[in-house]
Coordinates of C-alpha atoms in Angstrom, one line a residue:
M26 CA -23.9 11.2 -11.9
I27 CA -24.4 7.6 -13.2
T28 CA -25.9 4.7 -11.1
I29 CA -26.5 1.3 -12.0
K30 CA -30.0 0.7 -10.7
N31 CA -30.9 -2.5 -12.5
R32 CA -28.7 -5.3 -11.4
M33 CA -27.3 -8.0 -13.7
S34 CA -28.6 -11.6 -13.2
K35 CA -26.3 -13.5 -10.8
F36 CA -25.0 -15.5 -13.6
L37 CA -23.8 -12.7 -15.7
L38 CA -22.5 -10.8 -12.8
L39 CA -20.3 -13.7 -11.7
L40 CA -19.0 -14.2 -15.4
W41 CA -18.2 -10.4 -15.5
M42 CA -16.2 -10.6 -12.4
L43 CA -14.1 -13.6 -13.6
L44 CA -13.5 -11.9 -16.9
L45 CA -12.8 -8.2 -15.6
P46 CA -9.2 -8.5 -14.5
M47 CA -8.1 -10.0 -17.8
L48 CA -10.2 -7.4 -19.8
L49 CA -8.6 -4.7 -17.7
L50 CA -5.1 -5.8 -18.2
M51 CA -5.6 -5.4 -21.8
T52 CA -7.9 -2.3 -21.9
G53 CA -7.1 -0.3 -18.5
C54 CA -9.9 1.0 -16.4
S55 CA -10.8 3.9 -18.8
S56 CA -9.9 2.4 -22.2
A57 CA -13.1 3.8 -23.9
I58 CA -11.9 7.6 -23.1
N59 CA -10.6 9.3 -26.2
P60 CA -7.1 10.3 -25.4
T61 CA -7.7 13.6 -27.2
Y62 CA -10.6 14.5 -24.9
E63 CA -9.8 15.6 -21.4
L64 CA -12.3 15.8 -18.9
S65 CA -12.2 18.4 -15.9
E66 CA -13.1 17.3 -12.4
E67 CA -16.1 19.3 -12.7
E68 CA -17.6 17.3 -15.8
V69 CA -19.7 14.4 -15.3
I70 CA -18.9 11.5 -17.3
D71 CA -21.1 10.2 -20.0
D72 CA -23.0 7.0 -19.1
S73 CA -21.7 5.2 -22.3
A74 CA -18.1 5.3 -21.0
D75 CA -16.7 1.9 -20.2
T76 CA -15.0 3.6 -17.2
T77 CA -18.4 3.7 -15.4
V78 CA -19.2 0.3 -16.0
D79 CA -15.7 -1.1 -15.1
S80 CA -15.3 0.8 -11.9
V81 CA -18.8 0.0 -10.7
M82 CA -18.4 -3.6 -11.4
I83 CA -15.0 -3.4 -9.5
A84 CA -17.0 -1.8 -6.4
E85 CA -19.4 -4.8 -6.8
L86 CA -16.6 -7.1 -5.9
Y87 CA -16.8 -5.8 -2.3
R88 CA -20.1 -4.7 -2.0
D89 CA -20.7 -7.3 0.9
I90 CA -17.9 -5.6 2.9
Y91 CA -19.3 -2.2 2.5
E92 CA -22.9 -3.1 3.3
Q93 CA -21.8 -4.8 6.5
A94 CA -19.5 -2.0 7.5
S95 CA -22.5 0.3 6.9
S96 CA -24.9 -1.7 8.9
E97 CA -22.4 -1.9 11.8
Q98 CA -21.6 1.7 11.6
R99 CA -17.8 1.1 10.6
I100 CA -17.7 3.3 7.4
G101 CA -14.5 5.0 7.5
S102 CA -12.7 2.6 9.9
L103 CA -9.3 1.2 9.1
E104 CA -10.6 -2.3 9.3
M105 CA -13.1 -1.6 6.5
I106 CA -10.4 -0.1 4.3
Q107 CA -8.0 -2.9 4.8
A108 CA -10.8 -5.4 4.1
I109 CA -11.6 -3.7 0.7
V110 CA -7.9 -3.4 -0.1
S111 CA -7.4 -7.1 0.5
R112 CA -10.5 -8.1 -1.5
L113 CA -9.3 -5.9 -4.5
G114 CA -5.8 -7.7 -4.0
E115 CA -7.6 -11.2 -4.1
H116 CA -9.0 -10.3 -7.7
G117 CA -5.4 -9.4 -8.8
Y118 CA -5.5 -5.6 -8.5
A119 CA -3.0 -3.1 -7.0
A120 CA -4.6 -1.1 -4.1
L121 CA -4.0 0.7 -1.1
D122 CA -5.7 3.2 1.1
T123 CA -6.1 7.0 0.2
E124 CA -3.3 8.7 -1.7
N125 CA -1.1 10.8 0.6
H126 CA -2.4 8.7 3.7
N127 CA -0.6 5.5 3.0
Q128 CA -1.7 3.4 6.2
V129 CA -2.3 0.2 4.4
N130 CA 0.3 -1.9 2.4
M131 CA -0.3 -2.0 -1.4
T132 CA -1.5 -5.2 -2.8
H133 CA 0.4 -6.5 -5.9
P134 CA 3.0 -3.8 -5.7
E135 CA 5.0 -5.6 -8.4
L136 CA 2.5 -4.1 -11.0
L137 CA 3.5 -0.7 -10.2
E138 CA 7.1 -1.3 -9.9
Q139 CA 7.1 -3.0 -13.4
F140 CA 5.4 0.1 -14.7
C141 CA 7.9 2.3 -13.2
D142 CA 10.7 0.1 -14.9
L143 CA 8.9 0.8 -18.2
V144 CA 8.9 4.4 -17.4
E145 CA 12.6 4.6 -16.9
E146 CA 13.4 2.6 -19.8
N147 CA 11.2 4.7 -22.1
G148 CA 9.0 1.7 -22.9
E149 CA 5.3 1.6 -23.6
G150 CA 2.7 -0.1 -21.2
N151 CA 0.0 0.6 -18.6
A152 CA -0.8 -0.1 -15.0
M153 CA -3.8 0.6 -12.8
F154 CA -4.1 1.1 -9.0
F155 CA -6.8 2.1 -6.5
C156 CA -6.9 4.0 -3.5
V157 CA -9.6 3.2 -1.3
S158 CA -11.1 6.0 0.6
G159 CA -12.9 6.2 4.0
D160 CA -16.3 6.4 2.7
G161 CA -16.1 3.0 0.9
G162 CA -15.4 4.4 -2.6
F163 CA -12.0 4.6 -4.3
V164 CA -9.9 6.6 -6.6
C165 CA -8.7 4.7 -9.7
F166 CA -5.4 5.6 -11.3
D167 CA -5.1 4.3 -14.9
L168 CA -1.5 5.0 -16.2
T169 CA -0.1 4.8 -19.6
T170 CA 3.5 5.5 -20.6
S171 CA 5.4 6.0 -23.9
D172 CA 8.7 7.4 -24.4
G173 CA 9.2 8.1 -20.7
Q174 CA 6.0 10.2 -20.6
V175 CA 3.1 9.4 -18.4
M176 CA -0.7 9.8 -18.9
V177 CA -2.9 9.7 -16.0
T178 CA -6.7 9.0 -15.9
R179 CA -8.1 9.7 -12.4
S180 CA -11.6 8.6 -11.8
V181 CA -13.5 8.7 -8.4
L182 CA -16.2 6.2 -7.4
R183 CA -18.5 6.8 -4.4
W184 CA -21.4 4.9 -3.0
S185 CA -24.9 6.9 -3.1
N186 CA -28.0 5.5 -1.7
G187 CA -26.2 2.1 -1.4
E188 CA -25.2 2.1 -5.1
P189 CA -21.8 2.7 -6.5
E190 CA -21.5 5.6 -8.9
I191 CA -18.8 7.5 -10.8
G192 CA -18.4 11.2 -9.7
Y193 CA -16.0 12.4 -12.4
V194 CA -12.9 11.5 -14.5
N195 CA -9.8 13.7 -15.1
R196 CA -7.2 13.1 -17.6
Y197 CA -3.7 14.7 -17.4
P198 CA 0.1 14.3 -18.0
A199 CA 2.0 13.4 -15.0
E200 CA 4.7 15.9 -14.0
G201 CA 7.5 15.3 -11.6
W202 CA 7.3 11.6 -12.0
K203 CA 9.5 10.0 -9.3
Y204 CA 9.9 6.5 -8.0
S205 CA 12.1 6.9 -5.0
E206 CA 14.8 4.4 -3.6
N207 CA 12.7 3.2 -0.8
G208 CA 9.6 2.7 -2.8
Y209 CA 7.4 5.8 -2.9
L210 CA 5.9 7.0 -6.1
F211 CA 5.3 10.8 -6.6
F212 CA 3.5 12.6 -9.2
E213 CA 1.3 15.6 -9.9
E214 CA -1.0 17.1 -12.6
A215 CA 0.8 19.2 -15.3
L216 CA -0.9 22.6 -15.3
P217 CA -0.7 25.4 -17.8
S218 CA 1.4 28.5 -17.2
G219 CA -0.3 31.0 -14.9
Y220 CA -2.6 28.5 -13.2
D221 CA -3.2 29.5 -9.7
G222 CA -5.8 26.9 -8.4
A223 CA -5.5 23.9 -6.2
I224 CA -2.7 21.5 -7.3
G225 CA -3.0 17.7 -6.8
Y226 CA 0.1 16.0 -5.4
T227 CA -0.1 12.3 -5.3
A228 CA 2.2 10.3 -3.1
V229 CA 1.7 6.4 -2.7
R230 CA 4.0 3.9 -1.0
V231 CA 4.4 0.9 -3.2
Q232 CA 6.7 -1.1 -1.0
P233 CA 5.4 -2.4 2.2
L234 CA 6.1 -1.3 5.7
E235 CA 6.0 -3.7 8.8
G236 CA 2.7 -3.6 10.6
K237 CA 4.5 -2.6 13.9
C238 CA 5.8 0.5 12.2
R239 CA 2.3 1.4 11.0
E240 CA 0.6 0.8 14.4
C241 CA 3.2 3.0 16.3
N242 CA 2.8 5.7 13.8
R243 CA -0.9 5.8 14.2
R244 CA -0.8 5.6 17.8
Y245 CA 2.1 7.7 18.8
I246 CA 3.1 10.1 15.9
L247 CA 0.2 10.9 13.5
P248 CA -2.1 12.4 16.3
V249 CA 0.4 15.3 16.7
G250 CA 2.1 15.3 13.3
Y251 CA 4.0 18.4 11.9
G252 CA 1.2 21.1 11.8
S253 CA 0.9 24.0 14.4
N254 CA 3.5 22.5 16.7
N255 CA 7.3 22.1 17.0
L256 CA 7.2 18.6 19.0
F257 CA 9.0 16.8 16.3
L258 CA 10.9 19.7 14.7
S259 CA 13.5 20.3 17.2
D260 CA 15.7 18.5 19.6
W261 CA 14.4 18.3 23.5
S262 CA 14.3 15.6 26.1
E263 CA 13.0 15.1 29.6
P264 CA 13.2 16.3 32.4
D265 CA 13.5 20.0 31.3
F266 CA 11.6 19.9 27.8
Q267 CA 13.5 23.0 26.8
G268 CA 12.0 24.2 23.5
V269 CA 8.5 22.5 23.4
D270 CA 5.7 24.9 23.0
F271 CA 3.2 23.4 25.5
D272 CA 0.3 25.8 24.5
D273 CA 0.4 24.0 21.2
M274 CA 0.3 20.6 22.8
F275 CA -2.5 21.7 25.1
A276 CA -4.5 22.3 22.0
L277 CA -3.7 19.0 20.3
L278 CA -4.0 16.8 23.3
Y279 CA -7.0 18.3 25.2
A280 CA -9.8 16.3 23.5
S281 CA -8.0 12.9 23.9
V282 CA -7.5 13.8 27.6
M283 CA -10.7 15.4 28.6
G284 CA -13.1 13.5 26.4
V285 CA -14.6 16.5 24.8
P286 CA -13.7 19.2 22.2
I287 CA -11.4 21.9 23.4
P288 CA -13.6 25.0 24.4
Y289 CA -10.9 27.5 23.9
E290 CA -11.7 28.5 20.3
K291 CA -9.3 29.9 17.8
T292 CA -10.0 33.3 16.2
V293 CA -8.7 35.1 13.2
D294 CA -6.4 37.2 15.3
G295 CA -5.7 34.7 18.0
E296 CA -7.0 34.5 21.4
E297 CA -5.8 34.4 24.9
Y298 CA -7.7 32.6 27.7
L299 CA -7.0 31.7 31.3
V300 CA -7.0 27.9 31.9
P301 CA -7.3 26.6 35.4
E302 CA -3.9 25.1 36.4
A303 CA -5.7 21.7 37.2
V304 CA -6.9 21.5 33.7
Y305 CA -3.8 22.5 32.0
E306 CA -1.5 20.3 33.9
K307 CA -3.7 17.3 33.7
V308 CA -3.6 17.6 29.8
I309 CA 0.1 18.0 29.5
G310 CA 0.9 15.6 32.5
S311 CA -1.0 12.8 30.6
Y312 CA 1.7 12.7 27.9
F313 CA 4.7 14.3 29.4
A314 CA 6.4 13.2 32.7
I315 CA 7.1 17.0 33.5
D316 CA 7.2 18.6 37.0
N317 CA 4.7 21.1 37.4
V318 CA 7.4 23.6 38.6
V319 CA 9.2 23.1 35.2
L320 CA 6.0 23.4 33.4
R321 CA 5.0 26.6 35.0
S322 CA 8.5 28.1 34.3
G323 CA 8.3 27.6 30.7
T324 CA 4.8 28.8 30.1
Q325 CA 2.6 31.7 30.9
Y326 CA 1.7 30.7 34.3
S327 CA 0.1 33.2 36.7
P328 CA 0.4 32.3 40.4
R329 CA -2.0 35.1 41.3
K330 CA -4.7 33.7 39.0
E331 CA -3.7 30.1 39.5
G332 CA -3.8 29.5 36.1
Y333 CA -2.1 29.4 32.7
E334 CA -2.6 32.4 30.2
Y335 CA -3.1 30.1 27.2
S336 CA -2.5 31.7 23.7
T337 CA -4.2 30.2 20.5
R338 CA -2.7 30.5 17.0
N339 CA -4.1 33.1 14.7
F340 CA -4.7 33.0 11.0
L341 CA -1.3 34.0 10.0
N342 CA 0.5 31.4 12.2
N343 CA -1.8 28.3 12.0
S344 CA 0.4 26.0 10.2
N345 CA -2.0 23.1 9.2
S346 CA -2.0 23.4 5.5
P347 CA -2.7 20.0 3.7
N348 CA 0.6 20.5 1.7
I349 CA 2.8 20.1 4.8
P350 CA 4.6 16.8 5.3
Y351 CA 3.2 13.8 7.1
P352 CA 5.2 11.4 9.5
E353 CA 5.9 7.8 8.7
V354 CA 7.5 5.4 11.1
V355 CA 10.1 3.2 9.2
D356 CA 11.8 1.6 12.2
C357 CA 11.0 0.8 15.9
R358 CA 13.2 -0.7 18.5
D359 CA 13.4 -1.2 22.2
G360 CA 15.3 1.3 24.2
E361 CA 16.4 1.6 27.8
A362 CA 14.0 1.4 30.8
G363 CA 11.2 0.1 28.8
T364 CA 11.1 2.9 26.3
L365 CA 10.5 2.6 22.6
I366 CA 12.6 4.3 20.0
L367 CA 11.0 5.2 16.7
T368 CA 12.7 6.4 13.5
V369 CA 10.4 8.7 11.6
N370 CA 10.6 10.0 8.0
A371 CA 8.7 13.2 7.1
V372 CA 7.0 12.7 3.9
W373 CA 6.4 15.6 1.6
P374 CA 4.2 14.9 -1.4
Q375 CA 4.3 18.5 -2.5
K376 CA 8.2 18.4 -2.8
H377 CA 8.3 14.8 -4.0
L378 CA 10.3 13.9 -0.9
E379 CA 10.1 10.5 1.0
K380 CA 12.5 11.9 3.6
A381 CA 12.3 15.5 3.9
F382 CA 14.0 14.9 7.3
S383 CA 14.1 12.1 9.7
H384 CA 13.9 12.1 13.6
E385 CA 13.9 9.9 16.4
V386 CA 11.3 9.8 18.9
T387 CA 11.5 8.1 22.3
I388 CA 8.3 6.9 23.8
R389 CA 7.6 5.3 27.2
P390 CA 4.6 3.1 27.3
D391 CA 2.9 2.5 30.7
N392 CA 1.1 -0.5 32.0
D393 CA -2.3 1.4 31.7
G394 CA -2.1 1.5 27.9
G395 CA -0.9 5.1 28.0
F396 CA 2.4 6.5 27.2
C397 CA 4.7 9.5 27.5
Y398 CA 6.8 11.4 25.1
V399 CA 10.4 11.1 26.5
S400 CA 12.5 13.1 23.8
N401 CA 12.8 13.9 20.0
H402 CA 16.0 14.2 18.1
V403 CA 16.3 15.5 14.5
I404 CA 18.8 13.3 12.6
P405 CA 21.5 15.5 11.0
S406 CA 21.8 15.4 7.3
E407 CA 22.8 17.9 4.4
E408 CA 19.4 16.9 2.8
N409 CA 17.2 18.0 5.6
V410 CA 14.8 20.7 4.5
E411 CA 13.7 23.5 6.7
P412 CA 10.3 23.4 8.1
E413 CA 9.1 26.4 6.2
W414 CA 5.6 25.9 7.1
Y415 CA 6.1 26.1 10.8
T416 CA 5.7 29.7 12.3
E417 CA 6.4 30.2 16.2
K418 CA 3.8 32.2 18.0
A419 CA 5.0 35.8 18.8
G420 CA 6.1 35.9 22.4
T421 CA 6.1 32.0 22.9
S422 CA 9.7 31.3 22.4
R423 CA 11.0 29.6 25.5

């Protein structure tokens, strides 16, 4: 890995920062890479590549933000990521948070929109955008297009011992290029026939979302998501909650309620535990206004043992693959009796879908800063996909 250890003089550094955006508009962040030479993700780039210098100098634009976050132990915080994205935007760059996360609005989305127009029109041009990661580094996507084809140069920058350095560069033709109606850009790496390794699916939201929608998503929806539970995959409502697998919810919510990691560990074949009724009912009751009689009748409750026979998921039905959809709140409005109704789209990068299905989640906030899940309704559509990643645990159908 290459690290710039000897810093430029302040004058040259300032001059370089002022000229860099103009130079990159003409050359791209990896202009010195020979188009006929493809680097795999495992190959370390040569220290003569302009990509190294350009990306490192871009990182220098926000060194103060990174160093302050590091000194205050805020590395990985949304606040730090937002500050870095904003700083890059001030210097004219298109930037957002990590690909497939999409929690921060892109700066200068018009740069990507213009490039997508060029692709559609079979024109020629280039564009560049940065995805800022939680460690303070970024992924640089340098895009070029000609005759409707897109080439991607993807480089990764990280901080090591207080200095920015390039980890690797990968150059590939984009496959499945799609700019959706509502502002999502999808593409993936074109791979040779017979390849059975990991596939990188990229999904970035180009058009902005309202801050309230993003906040509601982070607070109410993302902590549960679509993996290893059916809370947002089927229709249900209080007071009966028919169809909800509360064992899955117990596993997901335990740490936030009890303040410690869940002690009931998963195993390859799945495991069964007896959970004291007070513990199980406290966890579930913190997020659902459910009568204990109803809860006990819909779970494996043992009156004799005064506890719940809680079953974990096993290796085969643990549906937490990174390739499943993630939720994105696109609308929020006030409902009856102090409730909040959220419209949520399931974004599926692997399938290049900005809306694999949509659902409405009703939330009831309380005066103490908490909330309860009131209902979920999957919005009917012929375009809805089946949640093929979700597997019901044997013997848990209510």
